[in-house]
Short mmCIF file of C-alpha atoms and ligand atoms in Angstrom, two decimals:
data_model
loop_
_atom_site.label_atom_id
_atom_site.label_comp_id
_atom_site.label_asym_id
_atom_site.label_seq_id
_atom_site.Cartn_x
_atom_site.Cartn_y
_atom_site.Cartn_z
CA UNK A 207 159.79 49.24 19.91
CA UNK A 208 161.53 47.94 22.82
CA UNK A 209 162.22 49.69 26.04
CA UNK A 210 166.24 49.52 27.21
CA UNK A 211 168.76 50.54 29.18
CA UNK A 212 171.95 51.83 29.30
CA UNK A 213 174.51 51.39 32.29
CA UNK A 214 175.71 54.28 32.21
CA UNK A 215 175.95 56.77 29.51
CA UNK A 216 179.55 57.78 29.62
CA UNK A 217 181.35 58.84 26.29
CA UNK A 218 180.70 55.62 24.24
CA UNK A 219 177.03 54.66 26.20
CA UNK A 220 175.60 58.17 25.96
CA UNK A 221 176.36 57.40 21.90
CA UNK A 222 174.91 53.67 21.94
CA UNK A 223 171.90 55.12 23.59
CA UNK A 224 171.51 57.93 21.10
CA UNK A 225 171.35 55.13 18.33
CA UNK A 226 169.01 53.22 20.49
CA UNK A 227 166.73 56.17 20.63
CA UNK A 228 167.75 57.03 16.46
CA UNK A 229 166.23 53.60 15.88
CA UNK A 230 162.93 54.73 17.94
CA UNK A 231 163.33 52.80 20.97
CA UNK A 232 162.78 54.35 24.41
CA UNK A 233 165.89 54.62 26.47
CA UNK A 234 166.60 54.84 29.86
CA UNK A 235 169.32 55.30 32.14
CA UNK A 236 169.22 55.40 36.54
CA UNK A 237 171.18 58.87 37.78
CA UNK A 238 171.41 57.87 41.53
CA UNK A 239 175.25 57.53 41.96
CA UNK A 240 176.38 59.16 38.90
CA UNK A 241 178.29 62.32 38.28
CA UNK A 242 177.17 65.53 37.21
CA UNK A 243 178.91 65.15 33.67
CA UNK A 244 176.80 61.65 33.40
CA UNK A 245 173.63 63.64 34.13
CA UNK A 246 174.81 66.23 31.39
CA UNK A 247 175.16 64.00 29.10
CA UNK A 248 171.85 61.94 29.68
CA UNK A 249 169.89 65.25 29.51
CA UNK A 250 171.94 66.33 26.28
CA UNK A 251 170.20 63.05 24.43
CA UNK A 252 166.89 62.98 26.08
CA UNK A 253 167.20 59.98 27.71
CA UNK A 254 164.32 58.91 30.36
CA UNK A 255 165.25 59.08 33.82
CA UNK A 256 164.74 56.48 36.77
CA UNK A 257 166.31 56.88 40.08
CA UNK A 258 167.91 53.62 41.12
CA UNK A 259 168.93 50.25 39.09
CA UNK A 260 166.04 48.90 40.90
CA UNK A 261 163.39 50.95 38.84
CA UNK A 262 165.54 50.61 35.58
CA UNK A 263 165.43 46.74 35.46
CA UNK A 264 161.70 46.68 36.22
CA UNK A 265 160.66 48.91 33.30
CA UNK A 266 163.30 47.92 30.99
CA UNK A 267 163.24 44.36 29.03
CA UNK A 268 166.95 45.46 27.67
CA UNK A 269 169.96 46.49 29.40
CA UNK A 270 173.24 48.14 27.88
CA UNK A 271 176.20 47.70 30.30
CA UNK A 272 178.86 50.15 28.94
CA UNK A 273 180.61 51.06 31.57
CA UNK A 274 184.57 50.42 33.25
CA UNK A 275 185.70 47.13 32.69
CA UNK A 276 186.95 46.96 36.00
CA UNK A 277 182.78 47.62 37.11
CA UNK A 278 181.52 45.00 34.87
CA UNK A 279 181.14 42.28 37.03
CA UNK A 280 179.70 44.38 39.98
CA UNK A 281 176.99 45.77 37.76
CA UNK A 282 175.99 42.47 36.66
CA UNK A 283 175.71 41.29 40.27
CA UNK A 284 173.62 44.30 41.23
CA UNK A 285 171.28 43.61 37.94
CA UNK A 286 170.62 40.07 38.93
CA UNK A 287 170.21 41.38 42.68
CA UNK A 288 167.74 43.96 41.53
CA UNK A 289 165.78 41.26 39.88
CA UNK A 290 165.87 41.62 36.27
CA UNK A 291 164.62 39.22 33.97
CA UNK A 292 165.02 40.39 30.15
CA UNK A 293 167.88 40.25 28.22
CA UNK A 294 171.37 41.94 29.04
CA UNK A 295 173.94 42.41 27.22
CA UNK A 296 177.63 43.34 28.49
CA UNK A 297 179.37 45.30 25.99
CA UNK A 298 182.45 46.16 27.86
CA UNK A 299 186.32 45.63 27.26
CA UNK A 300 186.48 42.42 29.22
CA UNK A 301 188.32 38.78 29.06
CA UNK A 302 186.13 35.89 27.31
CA UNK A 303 186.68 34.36 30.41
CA UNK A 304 185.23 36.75 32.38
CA UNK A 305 182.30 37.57 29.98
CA UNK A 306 181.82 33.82 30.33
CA UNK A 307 181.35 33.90 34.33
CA UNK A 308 179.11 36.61 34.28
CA UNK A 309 177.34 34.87 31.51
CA UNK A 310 176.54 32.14 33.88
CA UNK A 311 175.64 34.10 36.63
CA UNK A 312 173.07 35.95 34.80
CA UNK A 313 171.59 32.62 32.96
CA UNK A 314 171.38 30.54 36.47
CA UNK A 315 168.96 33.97 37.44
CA UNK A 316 167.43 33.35 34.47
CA UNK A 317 168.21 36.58 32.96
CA UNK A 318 169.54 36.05 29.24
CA UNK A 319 172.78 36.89 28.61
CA UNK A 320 174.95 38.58 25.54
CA UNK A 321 178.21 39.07 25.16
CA UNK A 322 179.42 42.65 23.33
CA UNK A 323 182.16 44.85 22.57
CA UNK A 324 182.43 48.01 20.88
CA UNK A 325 185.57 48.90 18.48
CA UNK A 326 185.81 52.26 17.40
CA UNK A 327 185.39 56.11 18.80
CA UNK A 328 181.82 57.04 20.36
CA UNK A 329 179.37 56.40 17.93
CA UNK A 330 178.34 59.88 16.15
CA UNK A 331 178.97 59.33 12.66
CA UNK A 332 178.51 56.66 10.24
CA UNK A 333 181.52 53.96 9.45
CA UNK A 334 183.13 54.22 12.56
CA UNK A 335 181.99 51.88 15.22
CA UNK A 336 181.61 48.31 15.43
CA UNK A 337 179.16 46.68 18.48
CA UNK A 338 179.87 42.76 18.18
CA UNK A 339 177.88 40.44 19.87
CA UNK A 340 177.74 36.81 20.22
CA UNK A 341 175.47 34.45 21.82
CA UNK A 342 172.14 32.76 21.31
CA UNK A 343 170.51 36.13 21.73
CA UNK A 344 172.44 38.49 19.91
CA UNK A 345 170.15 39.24 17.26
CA UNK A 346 167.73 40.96 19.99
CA UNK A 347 170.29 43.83 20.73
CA UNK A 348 171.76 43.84 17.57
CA UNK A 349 167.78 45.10 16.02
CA UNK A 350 168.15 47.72 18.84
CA UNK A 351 170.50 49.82 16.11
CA UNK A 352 169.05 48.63 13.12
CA UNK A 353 169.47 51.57 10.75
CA UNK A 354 171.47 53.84 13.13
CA UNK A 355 175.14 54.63 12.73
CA UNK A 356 176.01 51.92 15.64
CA UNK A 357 176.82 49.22 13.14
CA UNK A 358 175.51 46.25 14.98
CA UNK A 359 177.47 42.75 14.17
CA UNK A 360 176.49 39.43 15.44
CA UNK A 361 179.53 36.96 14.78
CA UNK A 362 178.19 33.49 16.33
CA UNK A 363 176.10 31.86 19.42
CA UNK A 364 179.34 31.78 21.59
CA UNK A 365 179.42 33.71 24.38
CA UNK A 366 183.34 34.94 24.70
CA UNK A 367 183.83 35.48 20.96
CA UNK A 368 183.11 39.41 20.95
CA UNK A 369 184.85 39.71 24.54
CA UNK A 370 187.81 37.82 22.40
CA UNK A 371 187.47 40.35 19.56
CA UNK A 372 187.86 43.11 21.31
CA UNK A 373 190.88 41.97 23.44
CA UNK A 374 192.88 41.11 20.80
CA UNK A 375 192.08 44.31 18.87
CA UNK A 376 192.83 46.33 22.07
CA UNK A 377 196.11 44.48 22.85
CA UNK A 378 197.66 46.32 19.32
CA UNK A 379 196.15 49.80 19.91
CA UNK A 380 196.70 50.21 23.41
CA UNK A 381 199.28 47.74 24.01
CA UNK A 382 201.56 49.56 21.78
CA UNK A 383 200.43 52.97 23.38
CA UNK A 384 201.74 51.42 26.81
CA UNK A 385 204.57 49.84 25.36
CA UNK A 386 205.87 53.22 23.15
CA UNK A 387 204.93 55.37 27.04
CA UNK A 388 207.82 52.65 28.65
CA UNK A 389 209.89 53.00 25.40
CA UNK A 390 210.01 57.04 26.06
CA UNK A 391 210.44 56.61 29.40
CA UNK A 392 213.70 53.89 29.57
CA UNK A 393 214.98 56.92 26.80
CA UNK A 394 214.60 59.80 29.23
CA UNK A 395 216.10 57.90 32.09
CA UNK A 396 219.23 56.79 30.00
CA UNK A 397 219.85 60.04 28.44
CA UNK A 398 218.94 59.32 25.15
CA UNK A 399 215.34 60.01 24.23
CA UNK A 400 216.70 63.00 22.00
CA UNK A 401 218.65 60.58 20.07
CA UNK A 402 216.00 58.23 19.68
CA UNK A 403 213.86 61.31 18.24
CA UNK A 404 216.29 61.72 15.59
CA UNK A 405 216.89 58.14 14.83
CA UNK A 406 213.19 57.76 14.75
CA UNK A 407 212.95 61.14 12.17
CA UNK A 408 215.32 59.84 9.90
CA UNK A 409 212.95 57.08 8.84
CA UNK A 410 209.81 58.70 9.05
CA UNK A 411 210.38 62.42 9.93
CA UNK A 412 206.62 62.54 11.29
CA UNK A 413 206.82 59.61 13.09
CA UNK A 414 208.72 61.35 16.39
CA UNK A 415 206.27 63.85 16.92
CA UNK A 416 203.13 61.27 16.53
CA UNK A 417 204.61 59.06 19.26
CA UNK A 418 204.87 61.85 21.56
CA UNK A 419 201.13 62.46 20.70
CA UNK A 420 200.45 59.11 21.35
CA UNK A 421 201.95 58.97 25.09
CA UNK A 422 200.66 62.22 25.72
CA UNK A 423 197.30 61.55 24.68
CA UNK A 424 196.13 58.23 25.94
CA UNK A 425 197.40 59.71 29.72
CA UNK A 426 193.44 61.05 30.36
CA UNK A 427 192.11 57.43 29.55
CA UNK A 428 194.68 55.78 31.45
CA UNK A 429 192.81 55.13 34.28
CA UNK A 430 190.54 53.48 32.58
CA UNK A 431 193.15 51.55 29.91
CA UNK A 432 194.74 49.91 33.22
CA UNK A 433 191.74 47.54 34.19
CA UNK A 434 191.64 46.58 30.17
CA UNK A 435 195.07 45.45 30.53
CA UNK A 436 194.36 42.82 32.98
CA UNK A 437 191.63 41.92 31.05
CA UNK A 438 193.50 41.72 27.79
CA UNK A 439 196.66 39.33 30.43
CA UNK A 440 193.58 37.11 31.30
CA UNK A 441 192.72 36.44 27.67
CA UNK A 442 196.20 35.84 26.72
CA UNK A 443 197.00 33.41 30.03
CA UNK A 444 193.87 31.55 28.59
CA UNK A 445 195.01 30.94 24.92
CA UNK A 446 198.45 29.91 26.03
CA UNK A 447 200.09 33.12 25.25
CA UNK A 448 202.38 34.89 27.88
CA UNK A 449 200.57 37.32 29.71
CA UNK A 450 203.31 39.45 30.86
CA UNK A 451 203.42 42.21 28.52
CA UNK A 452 200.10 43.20 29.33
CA UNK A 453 200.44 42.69 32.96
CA UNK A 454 203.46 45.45 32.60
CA UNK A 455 201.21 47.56 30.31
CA UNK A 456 199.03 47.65 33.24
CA UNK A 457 201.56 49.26 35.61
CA UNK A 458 202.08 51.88 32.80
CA UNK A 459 198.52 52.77 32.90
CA UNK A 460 198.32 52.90 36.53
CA UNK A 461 201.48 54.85 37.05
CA UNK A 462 199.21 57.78 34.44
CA UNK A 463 195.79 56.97 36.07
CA UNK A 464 196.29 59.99 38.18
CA UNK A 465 195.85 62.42 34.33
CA UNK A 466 192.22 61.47 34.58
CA UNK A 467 191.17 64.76 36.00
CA UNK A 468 193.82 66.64 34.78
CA UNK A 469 192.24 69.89 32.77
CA UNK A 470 194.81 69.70 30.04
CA UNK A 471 197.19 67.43 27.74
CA UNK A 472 200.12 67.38 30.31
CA UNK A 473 203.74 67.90 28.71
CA UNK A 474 205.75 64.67 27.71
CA UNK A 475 208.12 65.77 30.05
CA UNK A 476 205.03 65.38 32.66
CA UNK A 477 204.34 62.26 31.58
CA UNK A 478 207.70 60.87 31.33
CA UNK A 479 208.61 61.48 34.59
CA UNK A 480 205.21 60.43 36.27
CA UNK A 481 206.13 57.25 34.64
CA UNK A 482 209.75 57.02 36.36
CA UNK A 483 207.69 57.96 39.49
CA UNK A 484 205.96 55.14 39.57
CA UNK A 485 208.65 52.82 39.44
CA UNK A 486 210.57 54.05 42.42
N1 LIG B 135 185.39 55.78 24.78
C1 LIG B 135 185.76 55.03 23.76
O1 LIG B 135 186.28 55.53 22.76
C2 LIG B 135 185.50 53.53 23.78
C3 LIG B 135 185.83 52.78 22.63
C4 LIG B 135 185.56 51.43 22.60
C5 LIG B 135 185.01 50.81 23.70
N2 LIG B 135 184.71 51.54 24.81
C6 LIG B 135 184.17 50.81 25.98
O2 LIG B 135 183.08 51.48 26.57
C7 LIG B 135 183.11 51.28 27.98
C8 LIG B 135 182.93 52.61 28.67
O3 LIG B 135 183.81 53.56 28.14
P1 LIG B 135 183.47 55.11 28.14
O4 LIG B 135 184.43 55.77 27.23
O5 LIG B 135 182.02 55.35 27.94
O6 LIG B 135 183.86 55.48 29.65
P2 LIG B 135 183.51 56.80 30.44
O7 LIG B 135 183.28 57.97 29.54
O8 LIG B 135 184.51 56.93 31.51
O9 LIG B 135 182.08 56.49 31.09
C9 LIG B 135 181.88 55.47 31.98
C10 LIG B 135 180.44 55.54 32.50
O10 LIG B 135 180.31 54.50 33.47
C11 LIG B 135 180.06 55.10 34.74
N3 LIG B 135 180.87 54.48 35.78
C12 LIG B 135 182.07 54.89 36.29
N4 LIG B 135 182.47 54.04 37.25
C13 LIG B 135 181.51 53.11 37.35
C14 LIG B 135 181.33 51.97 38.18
N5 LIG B 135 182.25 51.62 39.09
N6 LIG B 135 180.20 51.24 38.02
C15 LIG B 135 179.27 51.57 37.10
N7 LIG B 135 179.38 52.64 36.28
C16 LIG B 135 180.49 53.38 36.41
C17 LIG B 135 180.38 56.57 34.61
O11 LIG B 135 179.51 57.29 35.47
P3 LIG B 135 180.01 58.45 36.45
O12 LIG B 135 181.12 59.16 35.74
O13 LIG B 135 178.78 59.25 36.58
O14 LIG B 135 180.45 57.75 37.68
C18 LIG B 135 180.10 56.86 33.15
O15 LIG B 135 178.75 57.18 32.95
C19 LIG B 135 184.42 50.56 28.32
O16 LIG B 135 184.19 49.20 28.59
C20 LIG B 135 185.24 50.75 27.07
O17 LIG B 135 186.13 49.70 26.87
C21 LIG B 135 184.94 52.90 24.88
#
């Protein structure tokens, strides 16, 4: 049994580490820094507490990065800083390109390196999330959830290939999220999103009320979706596609990052116009 950790259990690491721990490994997890709702949540699963990064890479021969994509470089650079030398694996929404860098980084500190990405909802029930990894190491974390509901999926020895995976996935679900939030928006600002409604009903007289879901839901993750969107330009920019509708579907997630605390679903209406907002 292997002792790992996970950086940081938010919604989807707190569930990575409970399959971890499923699996009979011990899991751990460093609380200086981190919010009262990551504490919560660490406590909820039992996971074993260290104070600072420091302690966590000394006891720990495997570390989880789950974390914002926009952090996942940072947290790499503190790992290698804090003088870790087992095997790490980044399993967050970032570019191959990226996942490639800190790839290097990590190697030339001798530390070695997997790439990861998770598809799917927090892992709590069996069927519905995917953790790819690639790289010469990938087996190593992928015996971490043998037998748990994490399904665990090693798809070569290339580092980038699960970064890829998951950016090209992304760029469908949440590109079309950001694209359908503008879509609503141009509507409201020309007069006509009650038209559209209607047009929309008459081929699919669910469909209108879905899309308004859809924008009004994804406004709490926005924050979060923004820094994926650059990601998701990068990878495009790299395979010689144009990166521009995911650089705009980045200034639709910024112009909603502020929903991130909000206590409730705001309104369409809410939404629409923070969009507009954000464009004056
Ligand atoms: N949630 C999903 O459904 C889902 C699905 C697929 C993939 N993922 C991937 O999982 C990763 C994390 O998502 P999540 O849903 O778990 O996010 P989350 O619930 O917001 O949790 C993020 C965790 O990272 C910590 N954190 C925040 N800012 C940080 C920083 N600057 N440096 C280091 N740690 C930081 C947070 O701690 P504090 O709050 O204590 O600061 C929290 O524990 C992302 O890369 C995402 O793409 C998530």
């Amino acid at each position: 049994m292997s002792k790992a950790g996970i950086i940081n259990p938010g919604a989807m690491g707190i569930s990575i580490a409970a399959s971890a721990r499923a699996a009979g490994h011990e899991v751990y997890w460093a609380s200086a820094g981190r919010s009262a709702d990551t504490r919560q949540r660490a406590e909820a699963h039992s996971l074993l507490e260290v104070e600072s990064l420091t302690e966590l890479c000394a006891i720990c021969e495997l570390l989880l990065c789950v974390c914002p994509p926009h952090a996942a470089a940072t947290v790499a650079d503190a790992v290698i800083k804090a003088g870790f030398s087992g095997c790490y694996c980044d399993g967050n929404a970032i570019a191959p390109g990226q996942a490639l860098q800190i790839g290097e980084r990590l190697t030339a500190a001798g530390i070695d390196f997997v790439d990861g990405s998770i598809i799917g909802p927090p892992a709590w029930k069996e069927g519905s999330t995917r953790f790819y990894l690639s790289g010469p190491s990938a087996g190593q974390i992928a015996d971490l959830f043998a037998g748990t509901v994490t399904e665990a999926i090693a798809i070569g020895g290339e580092i980038g290939k699960a970064s890829a995976l998951k950016m090209v996935f992304a760029a469908q679900t949440k590109g079309f999220t950001a694209l359908l939030s503008a879509i609503q928006g141009a509507a409201e600002a020309l007069g006509v999103r009650d038209d559209l409604d209607r047009e929309w009903a008459r081929r699919d007289p669910d469909v209108a009320k879905q899309r308004v879901n859809q924008v009004r839901g994804v406004t709490g993750k926005a924050w979060r979706f923004a820094g994926e969107m650059q990601e998701i330009a990068a990878t495009f920019e790299s395979a010689g596609m144009p990166p521009g509708f995911f650089e705009a579907a980045h200034d639709v997630y910024q112009r909603l990052a502020h929903f991130k605390d909000a206590d409730e679903t705001p309104e369409l209406e809410e939404v629409l116009a923070a969009l507009k907002a954000g464009g004056n």
